Coordinates of C-alpha atoms in Angstrom, one line a residue:
Chain A
M59 CA 0.0 0.0 0.0
P60 CA 2.6 2.6 0.9
D61 CA 4.5 1.8 -2.3
K62 CA 1.4 2.5 -4.4
A63 CA 0.8 5.8 -2.6
D64 CA 4.4 6.7 -3.1
T65 CA 4.2 6.0 -6.8
G66 CA 1.1 8.1 -7.2
I67 CA 2.7 11.0 -5.4
S68 CA 5.9 10.9 -7.3
R69 CA 4.0 10.7 -10.5
R70 CA 2.0 13.8 -9.6
R71 CA 5.1 15.6 -8.6
M72 CA 6.7 14.6 -11.9
L73 CA 3.7 15.9 -13.8
R74 CA 3.9 19.2 -12.0
R75 CA 7.6 19.6 -12.4
T76 CA 8.1 18.5 -15.9
G77 CA 4.7 19.3 -17.4
F78 CA 4.5 16.1 -19.5
A79 CA 2.8 12.9 -19.1
L80 CA 4.2 9.5 -18.6
A81 CA 3.9 6.9 -21.3
G82 CA 0.7 4.9 -21.0
V83 CA -1.4 7.7 -19.6
S84 CA -0.9 10.1 -22.5
S85 CA -4.6 10.1 -23.5
A86 CA -5.6 11.2 -20.0
A87 CA -2.8 13.8 -19.8
P88 CA -4.5 17.0 -20.7
S89 CA -7.4 16.5 -18.3
A90 CA -5.1 15.3 -15.5
R91 CA -3.1 18.5 -15.8
A92 CA -6.3 20.6 -15.8
A93 CA -7.6 18.7 -12.8
A94 CA -4.3 19.2 -11.0
A95 CA -4.5 22.9 -11.6
D96 CA -8.0 23.0 -10.1
L97 CA -7.1 20.9 -7.0
P98 CA -6.6 22.8 -3.8
P99 CA -3.0 23.4 -2.9
W100 CA -3.1 21.1 0.1
M101 CA -3.7 18.2 -2.3
L102 CA -0.6 18.9 -4.4
E103 CA 2.1 18.5 -1.7
Q104 CA 2.7 16.6 1.5
G105 CA 1.1 17.9 4.6
A106 CA 2.9 18.5 7.9
P107 CA 4.9 15.6 9.3
V108 CA 2.7 13.3 11.4
S109 CA 4.8 13.9 14.5
E110 CA 4.9 17.7 14.2
N111 CA 2.6 18.2 17.2
P112 CA 3.1 15.5 19.9
Y113 CA 0.4 17.3 21.8
G114 CA -2.1 18.3 19.1
V115 CA -3.5 21.8 18.7
P116 CA -6.6 23.1 16.8
S117 CA -6.4 24.2 13.2
P118 CA -4.8 27.6 12.7
F119 CA -8.1 28.6 11.2
E120 CA -9.8 28.2 14.6
K121 CA -7.5 30.9 16.2
S122 CA -10.5 33.0 17.3
V123 CA -12.0 30.2 19.3
V124 CA -10.4 31.1 22.6
R125 CA -11.3 32.0 26.2
I126 CA -11.6 35.7 26.8
T127 CA -11.7 37.9 29.9
G128 CA -14.8 39.8 30.8
G129 CA -13.6 43.4 30.7
K130 CA -10.6 44.9 32.5
Q131 CA -9.2 42.8 35.3
P132 CA -6.8 45.0 37.3
F133 CA -5.4 42.0 39.3
P134 CA -4.5 39.4 36.6
T135 CA -4.2 36.6 39.2
S136 CA -7.6 37.2 40.7
A137 CA -9.5 37.0 37.5
H138 CA -11.5 34.8 35.1
M139 CA -11.7 33.6 31.6
L140 CA -14.9 32.7 29.7
T141 CA -15.7 29.7 27.5
P142 CA -16.6 30.5 23.9
L143 CA -20.0 28.7 24.0
Q144 CA -21.0 30.1 20.6
D145 CA -18.2 28.2 18.9
L146 CA -18.7 24.8 20.6
D147 CA -20.9 21.8 19.7
G148 CA -22.2 18.9 21.8
I149 CA -21.8 19.1 25.6
I150 CA -18.1 18.5 26.3
T151 CA -15.8 21.6 26.8
P152 CA -12.3 21.0 25.4
N153 CA -9.8 21.3 28.2
G154 CA -8.1 24.3 26.8
L155 CA -11.4 26.2 26.7
H156 CA -12.8 25.3 30.1
Y157 CA -13.7 28.5 32.0
V158 CA -11.3 29.6 34.8
R159 CA -11.7 31.6 37.9
D160 CA -8.7 32.0 40.2
H161 CA -8.3 34.1 43.3
G162 CA -4.5 33.9 43.6
G163 CA -3.3 32.8 40.1
T164 CA -2.6 29.3 38.8
P165 CA 0.1 27.5 40.9
A166 CA 2.7 25.2 39.2
I167 CA 2.4 22.2 41.5
D168 CA 4.8 19.2 41.4
P169 CA 2.5 16.2 41.9
D170 CA 5.3 14.3 43.6
R171 CA 5.4 16.9 46.3
H172 CA 1.6 17.4 46.6
R173 CA -0.2 15.8 49.5
L174 CA -3.8 15.7 50.8
L175 CA -4.3 15.9 54.5
V176 CA -7.6 14.6 56.0
H177 CA -8.0 15.5 59.7
G178 CA -10.3 17.1 62.3
M179 CA -13.3 15.0 63.4
V180 CA -12.0 11.7 62.0
D181 CA -10.8 8.5 63.7
R182 CA -7.5 8.3 61.7
P183 CA -6.0 11.5 60.4
L184 CA -4.4 10.6 57.1
S185 CA -2.0 12.0 54.6
F186 CA -2.2 10.9 50.9
G187 CA 0.2 11.4 48.1
M188 CA -1.1 11.4 44.5
D189 CA 0.1 7.7 44.1
D190 CA -2.1 6.8 47.1
L191 CA -5.1 8.5 45.7
T192 CA -4.8 6.9 42.3
R193 CA -4.8 3.5 43.9
F194 CA -8.4 3.9 45.1
P195 CA -11.1 2.5 42.8
S196 CA -11.7 5.2 40.2
V197 CA -14.9 6.7 38.9
S198 CA -15.6 8.9 35.8
R199 CA -18.6 11.2 35.5
I200 CA -19.7 13.9 33.2
H201 CA -20.7 17.1 35.0
F202 CA -21.0 20.8 34.3
L203 CA -19.2 23.3 36.4
E204 CA -20.6 26.8 36.7
C205 CA -19.2 29.8 38.5
S206 CA -21.9 31.3 40.7
G207 CA -21.0 34.7 39.2
N208 CA -21.9 33.5 35.7
T209 CA -24.4 35.7 33.8
P210 CA -23.8 39.1 35.5
L211 CA -27.2 40.5 34.5
Y212 CA -28.9 41.4 37.8
K213 CA -28.3 45.1 37.2
S214 CA -27.7 45.5 33.5
G215 CA -25.8 44.1 30.5
K216 CA -24.6 45.5 27.2
P217 CA -26.5 44.8 23.9
D218 CA -23.3 43.5 22.2
W219 CA -22.4 41.0 24.9
S220 CA -21.9 37.6 23.3
V221 CA -23.1 34.3 24.9
Q222 CA -19.4 33.9 25.9
M223 CA -19.7 37.1 28.0
T224 CA -23.1 36.4 29.4
H225 CA -22.9 32.6 30.0
G226 CA -19.2 31.6 29.5
L227 CA -18.5 30.8 33.1
V228 CA -20.1 27.3 32.6
S229 CA -18.2 24.3 31.1
C230 CA -18.6 20.6 31.1
A231 CA -16.1 17.7 31.3
E232 CA -15.7 14.1 32.1
W233 CA -14.1 14.1 35.5
T234 CA -12.2 11.1 36.8
G235 CA -11.0 10.5 40.3
V236 CA -11.9 8.8 43.5
R237 CA -15.1 8.9 45.4
L238 CA -14.6 11.2 48.4
S239 CA -16.8 8.9 50.5
D240 CA -14.1 6.1 50.0
V241 CA -11.3 8.5 51.1
L242 CA -13.4 9.6 54.1
A243 CA -14.1 6.0 55.0
E244 CA -10.4 5.4 55.3
A245 CA -10.1 8.2 57.8
G246 CA -13.4 7.3 59.6
V247 CA -15.7 10.3 59.9
Q248 CA -16.8 10.8 63.5
P249 CA -20.4 11.2 64.6
G250 CA -21.3 14.8 64.8
A251 CA -19.1 15.9 61.9
A252 CA -21.5 17.9 59.8
W253 CA -19.1 20.2 57.8
M254 CA -15.9 19.7 55.9
L255 CA -13.4 22.5 55.2
A256 CA -11.7 22.2 51.8
E257 CA -8.5 24.1 51.3
G258 CA -6.5 24.8 48.2
A259 CA -2.7 25.0 47.8
D260 CA -2.8 28.3 45.8
A261 CA -1.7 31.7 46.9
A262 CA -5.3 32.4 48.1
A263 CA -5.3 29.1 50.1
L264 CA -8.9 29.2 49.2
T265 CA -11.3 27.6 51.7
R266 CA -14.9 26.6 51.7
S267 CA -17.1 24.7 54.1
I268 CA -19.0 21.8 52.6
P269 CA -21.9 19.9 54.2
V270 CA -20.6 16.4 55.0
A271 CA -23.8 15.0 53.6
K272 CA -22.7 16.3 50.2
A273 CA -19.2 15.0 50.7
L274 CA -20.5 11.5 51.3
D275 CA -23.1 11.7 48.5
D276 CA -21.6 12.3 45.0
A277 CA -18.4 14.2 45.6
I278 CA -15.3 13.2 43.7
L279 CA -11.6 14.0 44.3
A280 CA -10.8 14.5 40.6
Y281 CA -7.4 14.1 39.1
A282 CA -8.4 13.8 35.5
Q283 CA -10.4 15.9 33.1
N284 CA -11.6 14.5 29.7
G285 CA -9.2 11.7 29.8
E286 CA -6.0 13.5 30.7
R287 CA -4.7 14.8 34.0
L288 CA -6.3 18.1 35.2
R289 CA -5.1 21.2 33.5
P290 CA -3.1 23.4 36.0
E291 CA -5.9 26.1 35.9
Q292 CA -8.4 23.3 36.8
G293 CA -6.5 22.3 40.0
Y294 CA -3.7 20.1 38.9
P295 CA -3.0 17.6 40.4
L296 CA -6.2 17.3 42.5
R297 CA -9.5 19.2 42.9
L298 CA -12.7 18.7 44.7
L299 CA -15.7 18.1 42.3
L300 CA -19.1 18.7 43.9
P301 CA -21.6 17.9 41.1
G302 CA -24.2 20.7 40.8
Y303 CA -22.6 23.0 43.4
E304 CA -21.3 26.4 42.6
G305 CA -17.8 26.3 41.1
N306 CA -16.1 28.1 44.0
T307 CA -16.8 25.1 46.3
C308 CA -15.0 22.7 44.0
V309 CA -11.7 23.7 45.5
K310 CA -8.7 23.4 43.2
W311 CA -5.2 22.3 44.1
L312 CA -6.8 20.5 47.1
R313 CA -4.4 20.1 50.0
R314 CA -6.6 19.7 53.1
L315 CA -9.9 18.4 54.2
K316 CA -10.9 19.1 57.9
L317 CA -14.0 17.7 59.4
G318 CA -15.9 19.8 62.0
D319 CA -19.2 20.2 63.7
Q320 CA -20.0 23.7 62.3
P321 CA -19.2 25.7 59.2
F322 CA -15.8 27.5 59.3
Q323 CA -17.1 30.9 58.2
T324 CA -14.3 31.6 55.7
R325 CA -14.0 34.8 53.7
E326 CA -15.3 33.0 50.6
E327 CA -18.6 32.1 52.3
T328 CA -19.2 35.4 54.2
S329 CA -17.7 38.4 52.4
K330 CA -18.1 36.7 49.0
Y331 CA -20.4 34.0 47.6
T332 CA -23.3 35.3 49.8
S333 CA -26.2 37.1 48.3
L334 CA -27.8 40.2 49.6
M335 CA -31.6 40.4 49.6
P336 CA -33.6 43.7 49.2
D337 CA -34.3 43.7 53.0
G338 CA -30.5 43.8 53.8
I339 CA -30.4 40.2 54.9
A340 CA -27.9 38.0 53.0
R341 CA -28.3 34.4 52.0
Q342 CA -25.4 32.2 52.9
F343 CA -24.4 28.7 51.6
N344 CA -26.1 29.0 48.3
F345 CA -24.7 25.8 46.9
T346 CA -26.8 24.4 44.2
M347 CA -26.8 25.9 40.7
E348 CA -30.4 26.3 39.7
A349 CA -32.1 25.2 36.4
K350 CA -30.8 27.3 33.5
S351 CA -30.5 27.3 29.8
V352 CA -29.3 29.5 27.0
I353 CA -29.4 29.6 23.2
T354 CA -25.8 29.4 21.9
R355 CA -26.7 29.8 18.2
P356 CA -28.1 32.1 16.9
S357 CA -26.5 34.5 19.4
P358 CA -24.6 37.8 19.2
G359 CA -21.9 37.5 16.5
C360 CA -23.5 34.3 15.2
G361 CA -26.7 35.5 13.6
P362 CA -28.3 33.8 10.5
K363 CA -26.9 35.0 7.2
Q364 CA -30.1 34.7 5.3
P365 CA -33.8 34.0 6.0
G366 CA -34.9 30.4 5.7
F367 CA -33.9 27.3 7.7
C368 CA -32.0 28.2 10.9
E369 CA -31.4 25.6 13.6
I370 CA -31.8 27.0 17.1
S371 CA -29.3 25.2 19.4
G372 CA -28.3 25.7 23.0
L373 CA -27.4 24.2 26.4
A374 CA -29.5 23.5 29.5
W375 CA -28.4 22.3 32.9
S376 CA -29.4 22.0 36.6
G377 CA -27.5 21.4 39.7
H378 CA -30.6 19.5 41.0
G379 CA -30.3 16.7 38.5
R380 CA -31.4 16.0 34.9
V381 CA -32.9 18.4 32.5
V382 CA -36.3 17.0 31.5
R383 CA -37.5 19.7 29.2
V384 CA -36.4 22.7 27.2
E385 CA -38.9 25.0 25.4
V386 CA -38.0 27.6 22.9
S387 CA -39.8 30.8 22.0
T388 CA -39.1 33.0 19.0
D389 CA -41.6 35.7 19.9
G390 CA -40.4 36.7 23.4
G391 CA -42.3 34.1 25.3
A392 CA -45.8 34.2 23.8
I393 CA -45.6 30.8 22.1
W394 CA -43.3 28.0 23.4
R395 CA -42.3 24.9 21.5
D396 CA -40.5 21.8 22.9
A397 CA -36.9 21.5 21.7
A398 CA -35.3 18.1 21.1
L399 CA -32.9 17.0 23.8
Q400 CA -29.7 15.3 22.4
D401 CA -28.6 12.1 24.2
P402 CA -27.0 11.7 26.6
V403 CA -29.2 13.5 29.1
L404 CA -27.2 13.1 32.3
P405 CA -27.8 14.5 35.9
K406 CA -25.9 17.7 36.7
C407 CA -24.6 17.8 33.2
L408 CA -24.9 20.1 30.2
T409 CA -27.7 19.0 27.9
R410 CA -27.7 20.0 24.2
F411 CA -31.1 21.1 22.8
R412 CA -32.1 21.9 19.3
L413 CA -35.1 23.2 17.5
P414 CA -35.5 23.4 13.7
W415 CA -36.8 26.8 12.8
T416 CA -37.5 28.8 9.6
W417 CA -36.6 32.4 10.0
D418 CA -38.9 34.6 8.0
G419 CA -36.4 37.4 8.0
G420 CA -38.4 39.6 10.4
P421 CA -37.5 40.7 13.9
A422 CA -37.6 37.9 16.6
L423 CA -37.0 37.5 20.3
L424 CA -35.3 34.1 20.9
Q425 CA -35.6 32.5 24.4
S426 CA -35.2 29.1 26.0
R427 CA -36.7 27.8 29.2
T428 CA -35.7 24.6 30.9
T429 CA -37.4 22.4 33.5
D430 CA -35.4 20.1 35.7
E431 CA -36.3 16.7 37.2
K432 CA -37.0 18.4 40.5
G433 CA -39.7 20.4 38.7
E434 CA -37.9 23.7 38.9
V435 CA -38.8 25.9 35.9
Q436 CA -36.3 28.5 34.8
P437 CA -37.8 31.9 35.8
T438 CA -38.3 35.0 33.8
R439 CA -36.0 37.9 34.5
E440 CA -38.9 39.8 36.1
R441 CA -39.7 36.9 38.4
L442 CA -36.1 36.4 39.4
L443 CA -35.6 40.1 40.2
A444 CA -38.9 40.3 42.1
A445 CA -37.7 37.5 44.3
R446 CA -34.1 38.5 44.8
G447 CA -33.7 42.2 44.0
T448 CA -30.7 43.5 42.0
H449 CA -27.9 43.1 44.6
Y450 CA -28.0 39.3 44.8
Y451 CA -25.0 39.1 42.4
Y452 CA -24.6 35.3 42.2
H453 CA -26.8 32.5 40.8
Y454 CA -28.5 34.4 38.1
N455 CA -30.5 31.8 36.1
A456 CA -33.3 33.8 34.4
I457 CA -34.5 33.1 30.9
N458 CA -32.2 34.8 28.4
T459 CA -33.4 36.9 25.4
W460 CA -31.6 37.4 22.2
R461 CA -33.1 40.1 19.9
L462 CA -32.8 39.1 16.2
A463 CA -33.0 42.0 13.8
P464 CA -34.1 41.8 10.2
G465 CA -30.5 42.1 8.9
G466 CA -29.6 39.0 10.9
E467 CA -27.8 40.9 13.7
V468 CA -28.3 39.4 17.2
T469 CA -28.1 41.4 20.4
L470 CA -28.8 40.9 24.1
A471 CA -32.2 42.1 25.3
L472 CA -33.1 42.5 29.0
Chain T
M250 CA -9.4 -30.0 51.1
R251 CA -11.6 -28.7 53.8
C252 CA -8.8 -26.5 55.0
N253 CA -8.3 -25.1 51.5
I254 CA -12.0 -24.1 51.3
L255 CA -11.8 -22.4 54.6
L256 CA -8.7 -20.6 53.5
L257 CA -10.3 -19.5 50.3
A258 CA -13.3 -18.2 52.1
A259 CA -11.1 -16.3 54.5
L260 CA -9.2 -14.8 51.6
G261 CA -12.4 -13.9 49.9
L262 CA -13.6 -12.1 53.0
T263 CA -10.4 -10.1 53.3
A264 CA -10.5 -9.0 49.6
A265 CA -14.2 -7.9 50.0
A266 CA -13.6 -6.0 53.3
P267 CA -14.4 -2.3 53.1
P268 CA -11.9 0.4 53.9
P269 CA -9.8 1.0 56.0
S270 CA -8.4 -2.3 54.8
G271 CA -7.1 -0.5 51.7
G272 CA -4.5 1.1 53.9
F273 CA -3.9 3.8 51.3
G274 CA -2.2 6.9 52.6
R275 CA -0.3 7.0 55.9
P276 CA -1.1 8.3 59.3
A277 CA -0.7 12.1 59.5
T278 CA 1.8 13.1 62.1
P279 CA 0.8 15.7 64.8
A280 CA 3.6 18.0 63.5
E281 CA 2.3 18.0 59.9
I282 CA -1.2 18.5 61.0
A283 CA -0.1 21.5 63.2
A284 CA 1.8 23.0 60.2
A285 CA -1.1 22.7 57.8
D286 CA -4.0 23.5 60.2
I287 CA -4.2 27.2 59.6
D288 CA -7.9 27.9 59.7
V289 CA -9.6 30.0 62.3
R290 CA -13.3 29.3 63.2
A291 CA -15.9 31.9 64.3
D292 CA -15.7 30.7 67.9
G293 CA -11.9 31.4 67.8
A294 CA -10.9 27.7 67.5
G295 CA -7.6 27.7 65.6
L296 CA -6.4 31.2 66.8
P297 CA -2.6 31.0 67.5
P298 CA -0.8 32.5 70.5
G299 CA 0.4 36.1 70.0
H300 CA -1.2 39.6 70.1
G301 CA -1.2 42.9 68.2
S302 CA -2.4 46.4 68.8
V303 CA -4.2 49.0 66.7
A304 CA -1.1 51.2 66.8
E305 CA 1.2 48.4 65.5
G306 CA -1.4 47.6 62.8
S307 CA -1.6 51.2 61.7
A308 CA 2.1 51.4 60.9
L309 CA 2.1 48.0 59.2
F310 CA -1.0 48.8 57.1
A311 CA 0.6 52.0 55.8
S312 CA 3.7 50.0 54.6
A313 CA 2.2 46.7 53.5
C314 CA -1.5 47.2 52.6
A315 CA -2.2 50.9 51.8
A316 CA -0.7 50.8 48.3
C317 CA -3.6 48.7 47.2
H318 CA -6.3 49.2 49.8
G319 CA -5.8 52.9 50.1
D320 CA -4.6 55.1 53.0
Q321 CA -6.7 54.1 56.0
G322 CA -8.6 51.7 53.8
Q323 CA -10.1 54.6 51.8
K324 CA -9.9 54.9 48.1
P325 CA -8.6 51.5 47.1
L326 CA -7.2 50.7 43.6
T327 CA -9.7 50.1 40.8
G328 CA -11.0 46.6 41.1
L329 CA -10.9 46.4 44.8
L330 CA -13.8 46.9 47.2
R331 CA -13.4 49.2 50.2
L332 CA -12.4 47.7 53.5
T333 CA -14.4 50.3 55.5
G334 CA -17.6 52.2 55.6
G335 CA -21.0 51.2 54.3
R336 CA -22.7 50.8 57.7
G337 CA -26.4 51.1 57.4
T338 CA -26.5 50.7 53.6
L339 CA -27.3 47.0 53.2
A340 CA -31.1 47.5 52.9
T341 CA -30.8 50.6 50.7
A342 CA -30.7 50.9 46.9
N343 CA -26.9 51.2 47.0
P344 CA -25.5 48.7 49.5
V345 CA -21.8 49.0 50.2
Q346 CA -20.5 45.6 51.5
T347 CA -17.3 46.0 53.6
V348 CA -15.6 44.4 56.5
G349 CA -17.4 46.8 58.8
S350 CA -20.9 46.8 57.2
Y351 CA -21.1 43.2 56.0
W352 CA -18.7 40.6 57.5
P353 CA -20.4 38.6 60.3
Y354 CA -17.3 37.5 62.2
A355 CA -14.1 39.3 63.2
T356 CA -12.2 36.0 63.2
T357 CA -12.7 35.7 59.5
L358 CA -10.6 38.8 59.1
F359 CA -7.7 37.2 60.9
D360 CA -8.0 34.0 59.0
Y361 CA -8.1 35.7 55.6
I362 CA -5.3 38.2 56.2
R363 CA -3.1 35.4 57.5
R364 CA -3.8 33.0 54.6
A365 CA -4.0 35.4 51.7
M366 CA -2.6 38.9 52.4
P367 CA -0.6 40.9 51.5
F368 CA -1.6 39.8 48.0
P369 CA 1.9 39.9 46.6
A370 CA 3.4 37.8 49.5
P371 CA 0.8 35.7 51.3
G372 CA 2.1 33.8 54.3
S373 CA 4.8 36.5 55.0
L374 CA 3.2 38.0 58.1
S375 CA 3.8 36.8 61.7
D376 CA 0.8 36.0 63.9
D377 CA 1.5 39.1 65.9
Q378 CA 1.3 41.2 62.8
V379 CA -1.9 39.6 61.7
Y380 CA -3.5 40.3 65.1
A381 CA -2.3 44.0 64.8
L382 CA -3.7 44.4 61.2
T383 CA -7.0 42.8 62.3
A384 CA -7.2 45.2 65.2
Y385 CA -6.4 48.2 62.9
V386 CA -9.0 47.2 60.2
L387 CA -11.6 46.8 62.9
R388 CA -10.6 50.3 64.3
L389 CA -11.0 51.8 60.9
N390 CA -14.5 50.5 60.9
D391 CA -15.2 51.9 64.4
I392 CA -15.8 48.4 65.8
V393 CA -13.0 48.6 68.4
P394 CA -11.6 51.7 70.1
D395 CA -8.1 53.1 69.9
G396 CA -5.7 51.3 72.2
T397 CA -7.2 47.9 71.5
E398 CA -4.9 44.9 71.6
L399 CA -6.2 41.6 70.2
D400 CA -5.3 38.0 71.0
A401 CA -6.9 34.5 70.9
A402 CA -9.1 35.3 73.9
T403 CA -10.3 38.8 72.9
L404 CA -10.7 38.5 69.1
P405 CA -13.6 36.0 69.1
K406 CA -15.5 38.3 71.5
V407 CA -15.6 41.2 69.0
R408 CA -19.1 41.5 67.8
M409 CA -19.5 42.5 64.2
P410 CA -22.3 45.0 63.4
N411 CA -23.8 42.6 60.8
R412 CA -23.5 39.5 62.9
D413 CA -27.1 38.6 62.5
G414 CA -27.3 39.6 58.8
F415 CA -27.1 36.1 57.3
V416 CA -29.5 33.3 56.8
P417 CA -28.8 29.9 55.2
N418 CA -30.4 29.6 51.8
P419 CA -33.8 28.1 52.3
D420 CA -33.6 26.3 48.9
D421 CA -30.4 24.5 49.8
A422 CA -31.3 21.9 52.3
H423 CA -28.3 20.4 54.1

């Protein structure tokens, strides 16, 4: 087989170089030359060596598909990057495009020197190296991760904000690691231990208190993401993964778990990640990310180029479990139609929805509304603001509206 | 034969036994726990020995913190929230959430400064210095008077103005 291919190539080269045909193919020669002239250039020479990229990279023509920052970030190590949802298909976020939020930069941790300490209200305080943790039975699950600050629209938003700007702090990956309940069983959680402090090994030494019930339910100590070891900005070599909980609780670069009988009242669960209600009282321990969906195409920057068939496609998710329904409206919420849900539909996971639509070229208001298996229906913006006011800051999950103008331009409408 | 069956049964039982039979990880030594155990709880559990005064904190703040957080915690750099002020604003149309107006526990201030500040060099302050800075930031917020010195016994007793301003989210049962 290789011989044959080689012959073909050298013949074509010869044709190009010498301009005349070989004996025996002379009758086909003029048309072969013409065809060669019409072929795209990448068919007329060898491509890049197979081993050019030991770790592959996207096509250079996909250069614009990158994470971006949301506006000016004066402290580059306490900052975030948003996932380009408008450019992605399916439900899995490629590792290089997973959203990031750090409070003290991304540390470069040597896995051989990283340890996890489990102590506090346990029978046997234990210290684990990465080799110890990977000896445990492993588990892989596909879950979304969403920053509770995603979709900063309580007060206002700009019409030209893309879906990356409004919803890009959600991503989804297959996480592999060890069940936290297995690790805690080794240490022996004592009766009365109701809370678990999780601490990161970054410059922020970020800490959150987690209910032990959640730790023993479906929590994972993850060391891999979409098949490869975690990316540094996702917590390499070890992170906590609490399916459905706000991203900040899924502590990266995990170094310590301490069991206690009450929450530890850290800065990230008092000053931050708490939500002020209109009466001046703040809600604390807002863990679960509520039912939410957004149309990713059409969306700002990705409007239809001409009237006619236009697939409406987007993502839905809920920290309570599975998405059971997504409805789409093209007239600002007067008429709703059920969208098709793409398999797999998994609990606490992004779900891709689609609706075939024929755009008549006129103005339209595109919305999606999801319902989760708990029965929670994604609220309208009016309902959300009436319940929470405009200083709640986190956990915005209202129905999103894209305004489609007759020229095909799409903008954010509030 | 009989022996073998018994032996196999015994082996089977061992293999199926739940943790801690896995024996992964090793016992943590008291010294390594003490070194890593840096958190401070609202009731003061975890506060280290040492002490610091408002006056010491004032000098330290000017040299180590004011460049970002502003002279006396006023006028911080863009992108930083104020450390002071905002009392009485939480229920208004323009709430200002600061250490003084919003934080429920003074111990959190000690814990956070010790683990994360100063931003360019976390972990560089002595416990005495952290007590002093905590005292000074509380003084800036009129929560403690001039002349206050804080230690493990007095800091947990400081009552923050918004101590009762938080409720667990009713939708998040745990």
